Structure formats: C-alpha cells, structure tokens
C-alpha cells in the first residue's frame, strides 16, 4: 500500500474511532469511501484493515455506552443520560450481530456499572432531595438490566425517580 493510501486509511480509521453517537454510520461511510466511492481511493481492504475499522467502531460504541453509566459524568457536557446508554447499547448489539462481533466486553462493563450508577443515584436523590437524573422509564431500565443480566432492586420501582409514567 502506498504511503498516501496508508494515510487515507488512517484518516478514515480516526473518523470511525472518534465518531459521534452512531459509529456504525462512520464505519459504513469509511468502507464506502475507501473502496467504492467515486472520489475515493478504491482500495481493496485487507481482512486486517476491515478488522481495524470494525474494532474502531466497537471501541467507540463501548466508550459512549459506558460514558453515560458513569454517575460522575452527569454534570459534564459529555453526559447524555442513561436512556442514551440504553439506545447506544441496542445499536452496539445490532452492529455486532451484523458484523459477527462479540459485544461481551461492553456488556460486562455495563453490567458492573449499572448497579453502581443506580445506587449512587438513589442515595443522592434521598440525601439531597433533588430530582433524579434518570431519564428513562422503569420498563426501559428493567429491560436494559435484563439485557445485561443484572437484577434490579425492588426499592427502585417504589421511588419516583423515573421519566415517563410506567413506574
């Protein structure tokens, strides 16, 4: 591969890895640009290059799922809420299914972080008498917990800290 082609590939990898909220779009755009776009370099990507692009998208998904399960992020501009983590986790699973990847690392870390997030949130709502930052319904949270294979505390359902009306 010529030096300019290496740089072009690296640029596209960077775009995928540090893409916004939907890494799969950046991944598909990179594949298209690199191999099929009229104005692209018309590369024949190797298995390794394909893998690197998939891994970049997977790493970005991991980052954005976990970002919103870290309670300490809730006052930072990067924070989008637990609902966004749920949505991004579903997108990750679909991407992994289509690309024959394992979302296990993200599932495991999310499963570890979700109970910590919820405990911290419940404790802070009680202690500071503030509105909750949980921006999903109980049903959405319950489904997410089931997807992650994490039991939810029954105490959560009794608290009025959920968005929507199904709590």
Coordinates of N, CA and C in Angstrom, one line a residue:
X1 N 0.8 -1.2 0.0 CA 0.0 0.0 0.0 C 0.9 1.2 0.0
X2 N 0.6 2.2 -0.9 CA 1.4 3.4 -1.0 C 1.2 4.3 0.3
X3 N 2.1 5.1 0.5 CA 2.1 6.0 1.7 C 0.8 6.8 1.8
X4 N 0.4 7.4 0.7 CA -0.8 8.2 0.7 C -2.0 7.3 1.0
X5 N -2.1 6.1 0.6 CA -3.2 5.2 0.9 C -3.2 4.8 2.3
X6 N -2.0 4.6 2.9 CA -1.9 4.4 4.4 C -2.5 5.6 5.2
X7 N -2.1 6.8 4.8 CA -2.6 8.0 5.5 C -4.1 8.1 5.3
X8 N -4.6 7.8 4.1 CA -6.1 7.9 3.9 C -6.8 6.9 4.7
X9 N -6.3 5.6 4.8 CA -6.9 4.6 5.7 C -6.8 5.1 7.1
X10 N -5.7 5.6 7.6 CA -5.6 6.0 9.0 C -6.6 7.2 9.3
X11 N -6.7 8.1 8.3 CA -7.7 9.2 8.5 C -9.1 8.6 8.7
X12 N -9.5 7.6 7.9 CA -10.8 7.0 8.0 C -11.0 6.3 9.3
X13 N -9.9 5.6 9.7 CA -9.9 4.9 11.0 C -10.2 5.9 12.1
X14 N -9.5 7.0 12.1 CA -9.7 8.0 13.1 C -11.1 8.5 13.1
X15 N -11.7 8.8 12.0 CA -13.1 9.2 11.9 C -14.0 8.2 12.5
X16 N -13.8 7.0 12.3 CA -14.7 5.9 12.8 C -14.5 5.9 14.4
X17 N -13.2 5.8 14.8 CA -12.9 5.7 16.2 C -13.5 6.8 17.0
X18 N -13.4 8.0 16.5 CA -13.8 9.2 17.3 C -15.1 9.8 16.7
X19 N -15.9 9.0 16.1 CA -17.2 9.4 15.5 C -18.1 9.9 16.6
X20 N -19.3 10.4 16.2 CA -20.3 10.8 17.2 C -21.0 9.7 17.8
X21 N -22.3 9.8 17.8 CA -23.2 8.9 18.6 C -23.5 7.6 17.8
X22 N -23.3 7.5 16.5 CA -23.6 6.3 15.8 C -22.4 5.8 15.0
X23 N -21.5 5.1 15.7 CA -20.3 4.7 15.0 C -20.5 3.8 13.8
X24 N -21.6 3.1 13.7 CA -21.8 2.3 12.5 C -21.9 3.1 11.3
X25 N -22.5 4.2 11.4 CA -22.6 5.1 10.2 C -21.2 5.5 9.7
X26 N -20.4 5.9 10.7 CA -19.0 6.3 10.3 C -18.3 5.1 9.7
X27 N -18.5 3.9 10.3 CA -17.9 2.6 9.8 C -18.3 2.4 8.3
X28 N -19.6 2.4 8.1 CA -20.1 2.2 6.7 C -19.6 3.2 5.7
X29 N -19.6 4.5 6.2 CA -19.1 5.6 5.3 C -17.6 5.4 5.0
X30 N -16.8 4.9 6.0 CA -15.4 4.7 5.7 C -15.2 3.6 4.7
X31 N -15.9 2.5 4.9 CA -15.8 1.3 4.0 C -16.2 1.8 2.6
X32 N -17.3 2.5 2.5 CA -17.7 3.0 1.2 C -16.7 3.9 0.5
X33 N -16.2 4.9 1.3 CA -15.3 5.9 0.8 C -14.0 5.2 0.3
X34 N -13.5 4.3 1.2 CA -12.2 3.7 0.9 C -12.2 2.7 -0.3
X35 N -13.4 2.1 -0.5 CA -13.4 1.0 -1.5 C -14.3 1.3 -2.7
X36 N -15.4 2.1 -2.6 CA -16.3 2.2 -3.7 C -16.7 3.6 -4.1
X37 N -16.4 4.6 -3.3 CA -16.9 5.9 -3.7 C -16.1 6.4 -4.9
X38 N -16.9 7.1 -5.7 CA -16.3 7.6 -7.0 C -15.1 8.5 -6.7
X39 N -15.1 9.3 -5.7 CA -14.0 10.2 -5.4 C -13.0 9.5 -4.3
X40 N -13.2 8.3 -4.0 CA -12.4 7.6 -3.0 C -11.1 7.0 -3.7
X41 N -10.3 6.4 -2.9 CA -9.0 5.8 -3.4 C -9.2 4.4 -4.0
X42 N -10.4 3.8 -3.9 CA -10.7 2.5 -4.5 C -9.7 1.4 -4.0
X43 N -9.6 1.4 -2.7 CA -8.7 0.4 -2.1 C -9.4 -1.0 -2.0
X44 N -8.6 -2.0 -2.0 CA -9.1 -3.4 -1.7 C -8.7 -3.6 -0.2
X45 N -9.6 -3.5 0.7 CA -9.2 -3.6 2.1 C -8.9 -5.0 2.5
X46 N -7.8 -5.2 3.2 CA -7.4 -6.5 3.7 C -8.3 -6.8 4.9
X47 N -8.3 -8.1 5.3 CA -9.0 -8.6 6.5 C -8.6 -7.8 7.7
X48 N -7.3 -7.5 7.8 CA -6.8 -6.7 9.0 C -7.4 -5.3 9.0
X49 N -7.4 -4.7 7.8 CA -8.0 -3.3 7.7 C -9.5 -3.3 8.1
X50 N -10.2 -4.3 7.6 CA -11.6 -4.4 7.9 C -11.7 -4.6 9.4
X51 N -10.9 -5.5 10.0 CA -11.0 -5.7 11.4 C -10.7 -4.4 12.2
X52 N -9.7 -3.7 11.8 CA -9.3 -2.4 12.4 C -10.5 -1.4 12.4
X53 N -11.1 -1.3 11.3 CA -12.3 -0.4 11.2 C -13.4 -0.9 12.1
X54 N -13.7 -2.2 12.1 CA -14.8 -2.8 13.0 C -14.4 -2.5 14.5
X55 N -13.2 -2.7 14.8 CA -12.7 -2.6 16.2 C -12.8 -1.1 16.6
X56 N -12.5 -0.2 15.7 CA -12.7 1.3 16.0 C -14.1 1.6 16.3
X57 N -15.0 1.1 15.5 CA -16.5 1.3 15.8 C -16.9 0.7 17.1
X58 N -16.4 -0.6 17.3 CA -16.7 -1.3 18.6 C -16.2 -0.5 19.8
X59 N -15.0 0.0 19.7 CA -14.4 0.8 20.8 C -15.2 2.1 21.0
X60 N -15.6 2.7 20.0 CA -16.4 3.9 20.1 C -17.8 3.6 20.8
X61 N -18.4 2.6 20.3 CA -19.7 2.2 21.0 C -19.4 1.9 22.5
X62 N -18.4 1.2 22.8 CA -18.1 0.9 24.2 C -18.0 2.2 25.0
X63 N -17.2 3.1 24.4 CA -17.0 4.4 25.1 C -18.3 5.2 25.3
X64 N -19.2 5.2 24.4 CA -20.4 6.0 24.5 C -21.5 5.3 25.4
X65 N -21.4 4.0 25.4 CA -22.3 3.2 26.3 C -21.9 3.4 27.7
X66 N -20.6 3.3 28.0 CA -20.1 3.4 29.3 C -20.1 4.8 29.9
X67 N -19.8 5.8 29.0 CA -19.8 7.2 29.4 C -21.1 7.6 30.2
X68 N -22.2 7.1 29.8 CA -23.5 7.5 30.4 C -23.9 6.6 31.6
X69 N -23.0 5.6 31.9 CA -23.2 4.8 33.1 C -22.3 5.2 34.2
X70 N -21.5 6.2 34.0 CA -20.6 6.7 35.0 C -21.2 7.9 35.6
X71 N -21.7 7.7 36.8 CA -22.5 8.7 37.5 C -21.7 10.0 37.6
X72 N -20.4 9.9 37.8 CA -19.6 11.2 38.0 C -19.7 12.0 36.7
X73 N -20.1 11.5 35.6 CA -20.2 12.3 34.4 C -21.5 13.1 34.3
X74 N -22.4 12.9 35.1 CA -23.7 13.5 34.9 C -23.7 15.1 35.0
X75 N -22.7 15.7 35.5 CA -22.7 17.2 35.4 C -21.7 17.7 34.3
X76 N -21.2 16.8 33.5 CA -20.3 17.2 32.4 C -21.1 17.3 31.1
X77 N -20.6 18.1 30.2 CA -21.2 18.3 28.9 C -21.3 17.0 28.1
X78 N -20.4 16.1 28.3 CA -20.5 14.8 27.5 C -21.6 13.9 27.9
X79 N -22.2 14.1 29.1 CA -23.2 13.2 29.6 C -24.5 13.3 28.8
X80 N -25.1 12.2 28.4 CA -26.4 12.2 27.7 C -27.5 11.5 28.4
X81 N -27.2 10.8 29.5 CA -28.3 10.2 30.3 C -28.3 8.7 30.1
X82 N -28.9 8.0 31.0 CA -29.0 6.5 30.9 C -29.8 6.1 29.7
X83 N -30.8 6.8 29.3 CA -31.6 6.5 28.1 C -30.7 6.4 26.9
X84 N -29.7 7.3 26.8 CA -28.8 7.3 25.7 C -27.9 6.0 25.8
X85 N -27.5 5.7 27.0 CA -26.7 4.5 27.1 C -27.5 3.2 26.7
X86 N -28.8 3.2 27.0 CA -29.6 2.1 26.6 C -29.7 2.0 25.1
X87 N -30.0 3.2 24.5 CA -30.1 3.3 23.0 C -28.8 2.8 22.3
X88 N -27.7 3.3 22.8 CA -26.4 3.0 22.2 C -26.0 1.5 22.4
X89 N -26.5 1.0 23.6 CA -26.2 -0.5 23.8 C -27.0 -1.3 22.7
X90 N -28.2 -0.9 22.5 CA -29.0 -1.6 21.4 C -28.4 -1.5 20.1
X91 N -27.9 -0.3 19.7 CA -27.2 -0.1 18.5 C -25.9 -1.0 18.4
X92 N -25.2 -1.0 19.5 CA -24.0 -1.8 19.6 C -24.3 -3.3 19.3
X93 N -25.4 -3.8 19.9 CA -25.7 -5.2 19.7 C -26.1 -5.5 18.3
X94 N -26.8 -4.6 17.7 CA -27.2 -4.8 16.3 C -26.0 -4.7 15.4
X95 N -25.1 -3.8 15.6 CA -23.8 -3.7 14.9 C -23.0 -5.0 15.0
X96 N -22.9 -5.5 16.2 CA -22.1 -6.7 16.5 C -22.8 -7.9 15.8
X97 N -24.1 -8.0 15.8 CA -24.8 -9.1 15.1 C -24.4 -9.0 13.6
X98 N -24.6 -7.8 13.0 CA -24.3 -7.7 11.6 C -22.9 -8.0 11.2
X99 N -22.0 -7.6 12.1 CA -20.5 -7.7 11.8 C -19.9 -9.0 12.4
X100 N -20.7 -9.8 13.0 CA -20.3 -11.0 13.6 C -19.2 -10.7 14.7
X101 N -19.5 -9.8 15.6 CA -18.6 -9.4 16.7 C -19.2 -9.7 18.0
X102 N -18.4 -9.8 19.0 CA -18.9 -10.1 20.3 C -19.0 -8.8 21.2
X103 N -20.2 -8.4 21.6 CA -20.3 -7.2 22.5 C -20.0 -7.5 24.0
X104 N -19.4 -8.7 24.2 CA -19.3 -9.1 25.6 C -18.5 -8.2 26.5
X105 N -17.5 -7.6 26.1 CA -16.7 -6.7 26.9 C -17.5 -5.5 27.4
X106 N -18.3 -4.9 26.5 CA -19.2 -3.8 26.8 C -20.3 -4.2 27.7
X107 N -20.9 -5.4 27.4 CA -22.0 -5.9 28.3 C -21.5 -6.1 29.7
X108 N -20.3 -6.7 29.8 CA -19.8 -7.0 31.2 C -19.5 -5.7 31.9
X109 N -18.9 -4.7 31.3 CA -18.6 -3.5 32.0 C -19.9 -2.7 32.3
X110 N -20.9 -2.7 31.4 CA -22.2 -2.1 31.6 C -22.9 -2.8 32.8
X111 N -22.8 -4.1 32.8 CA -23.4 -4.9 33.9 C -22.8 -4.6 35.3
X112 N -21.5 -4.3 35.3 CA -20.9 -3.9 36.5 C -21.2 -2.5 36.9
X113 N -21.4 -1.6 35.9 CA -21.6 -0.2 36.2 C -23.0 0.2 36.5
X114 N -24.0 -0.5 35.9 CA -25.4 -0.1 36.1 C -25.8 -0.1 37.6
X115 N -25.6 -1.2 38.3 CA -26.0 -1.2 39.7 C -25.3 -0.1 40.5
X116 N -24.0 0.2 40.2 CA -23.3 1.3 40.9 C -23.9 2.7 40.6
X117 N -24.3 2.9 39.3 CA -24.9 4.1 38.9 C -26.3 4.3 39.7
X118 N -27.1 3.2 39.7 CA -28.4 3.3 40.3 C -28.3 3.5 41.8
X119 N -27.4 2.8 42.5 CA -27.2 3.0 43.9 C -26.8 4.5 44.2
X120 N -25.8 5.0 43.5 CA -25.4 6.4 43.7 C -26.5 7.3 43.5
X121 N -27.3 7.1 42.4 CA -28.4 8.0 42.1 C -29.5 8.0 43.2
X122 N -29.9 6.8 43.6 CA -30.9 6.7 44.7 C -30.4 7.3 46.0
X123 N -29.1 7.1 46.3 CA -28.5 7.7 47.5 C -28.5 9.2 47.4
X124 N -28.2 9.8 46.3 CA -28.1 11.2 46.1 C -29.5 11.9 46.1
X125 N -30.5 11.2 45.5 CA -31.8 11.7 45.4 C -32.4 11.8 46.9
X126 N -32.1 10.8 47.6 CA -32.6 10.8 49.1 C -31.8 11.8 49.9
X127 N -30.5 11.8 49.7 CA -29.7 12.7 50.6 C -29.9 14.2 50.3
X128 N -30.0 14.5 49.0 CA -30.0 15.9 48.6 C -31.4 16.4 48.2
X129 N -32.4 15.5 48.2 CA -33.8 15.8 47.9 C -33.8 16.6 46.5
X130 N -33.1 16.0 45.6 CA -33.1 16.6 44.2 C -33.8 15.7 43.3
X131 N -34.2 16.3 42.1 CA -34.8 15.4 41.1 C -33.8 14.5 40.6
X132 N -34.3 13.3 40.1 CA -33.4 12.3 39.6 C -32.9 12.7 38.2
X133 N -31.8 12.2 37.9 CA -31.2 12.4 36.5 C -31.6 11.2 35.6
X134 N -32.3 10.2 36.2 CA -32.7 9.1 35.4 C -33.7 9.5 34.4
X135 N -33.4 9.4 33.1 CA -34.3 9.9 32.0 C -34.9 8.8 31.2
X136 N -35.1 7.7 31.8 CA -35.8 6.6 31.1 C -36.9 6.1 32.0
X137 N -37.8 5.3 31.5 CA -38.9 4.7 32.3 C -38.4 3.5 33.0
X138 N -39.1 3.1 34.0 CA -38.7 1.9 34.8 C -38.7 0.7 33.8
X139 N -39.7 0.6 32.9 CA -39.7 -0.5 32.0 C -38.5 -0.6 31.1
X140 N -38.0 0.6 30.6 CA -36.8 0.7 29.8 C -35.6 0.2 30.6
X141 N -35.5 0.7 31.9 CA -34.4 0.3 32.7 C -34.5 -1.2 33.1
X142 N -35.6 -1.7 33.3 CA -35.8 -3.1 33.6 C -35.4 -4.0 32.4
X143 N -35.7 -3.6 31.2 CA -35.3 -4.3 30.0 C -33.8 -4.3 29.8
X144 N -33.2 -3.1 30.1 CA -31.8 -2.9 30.0 C -31.1 -3.8 31.0
X145 N -31.6 -3.8 32.2 CA -31.0 -4.7 33.2 C -31.1 -6.2 32.8
X146 N -32.2 -6.6 32.2 CA -32.4 -8.0 31.8 C -31.4 -8.3 30.6
X147 N -31.2 -7.3 29.7 CA -30.2 -7.5 28.6 C -28.8 -7.7 29.2
X148 N -28.5 -7.0 30.2 CA -27.2 -7.0 30.9 C -27.1 -8.2 31.9
X149 N -28.2 -8.8 32.2 CA -28.3 -9.9 33.1 C -27.9 -9.4 34.5
X150 N -28.6 -8.3 34.9 CA -28.4 -7.6 36.2 C -29.7 -7.5 36.9
X151 N -29.8 -8.0 38.1 CA -31.1 -7.8 38.9 C -31.3 -6.4 39.3
X152 N -32.5 -5.9 39.3 CA -32.8 -4.6 39.8 C -33.3 -4.7 41.2
X153 N -33.0 -3.7 42.0 CA -33.5 -3.6 43.3 C -35.0 -3.3 43.3
X154 N -35.8 -4.0 44.1 CA -37.2 -3.7 44.2 C -37.5 -2.3 44.7
X155 N -36.6 -1.8 45.5 CA -36.7 -0.4 46.1 C -36.8 0.6 44.9
X156 N -36.1 0.4 43.8 CA -36.1 1.3 42.7 C -37.5 1.6 42.2
X157 N -38.3 0.6 42.1 CA -39.6 0.8 41.5 C -40.5 1.6 42.4
X158 N -40.3 1.6 43.7 CA -41.1 2.4 44.6 C -40.7 3.9 44.6
X159 N -39.5 4.2 44.1 CA -39.1 5.6 44.1 C -39.6 6.3 42.9
X160 N -40.0 7.5 43.0 CA -40.5 8.3 41.9 C -39.3 9.0 41.2
X161 N -38.4 8.2 40.6 CA -37.3 8.9 40.0 C -37.1 8.6 38.6
X162 N -38.2 8.1 38.0 CA -38.1 7.7 36.5 C -38.9 8.7 35.7
X163 N -38.4 8.9 34.5 CA -39.1 9.7 33.4 C -40.3 8.8 33.0
X164 N -41.3 9.5 32.4 CA -42.5 8.8 31.9 C -43.4 8.4 33.0
X165 N -44.3 7.5 32.7 CA -45.4 7.2 33.6 C -45.5 5.7 34.0
X166 N -44.6 4.9 33.6 CA -44.8 3.4 33.8 C -44.0 2.9 35.1
X167 N -43.7 3.8 36.0 CA -43.1 3.4 37.2 C -44.1 3.0 38.2

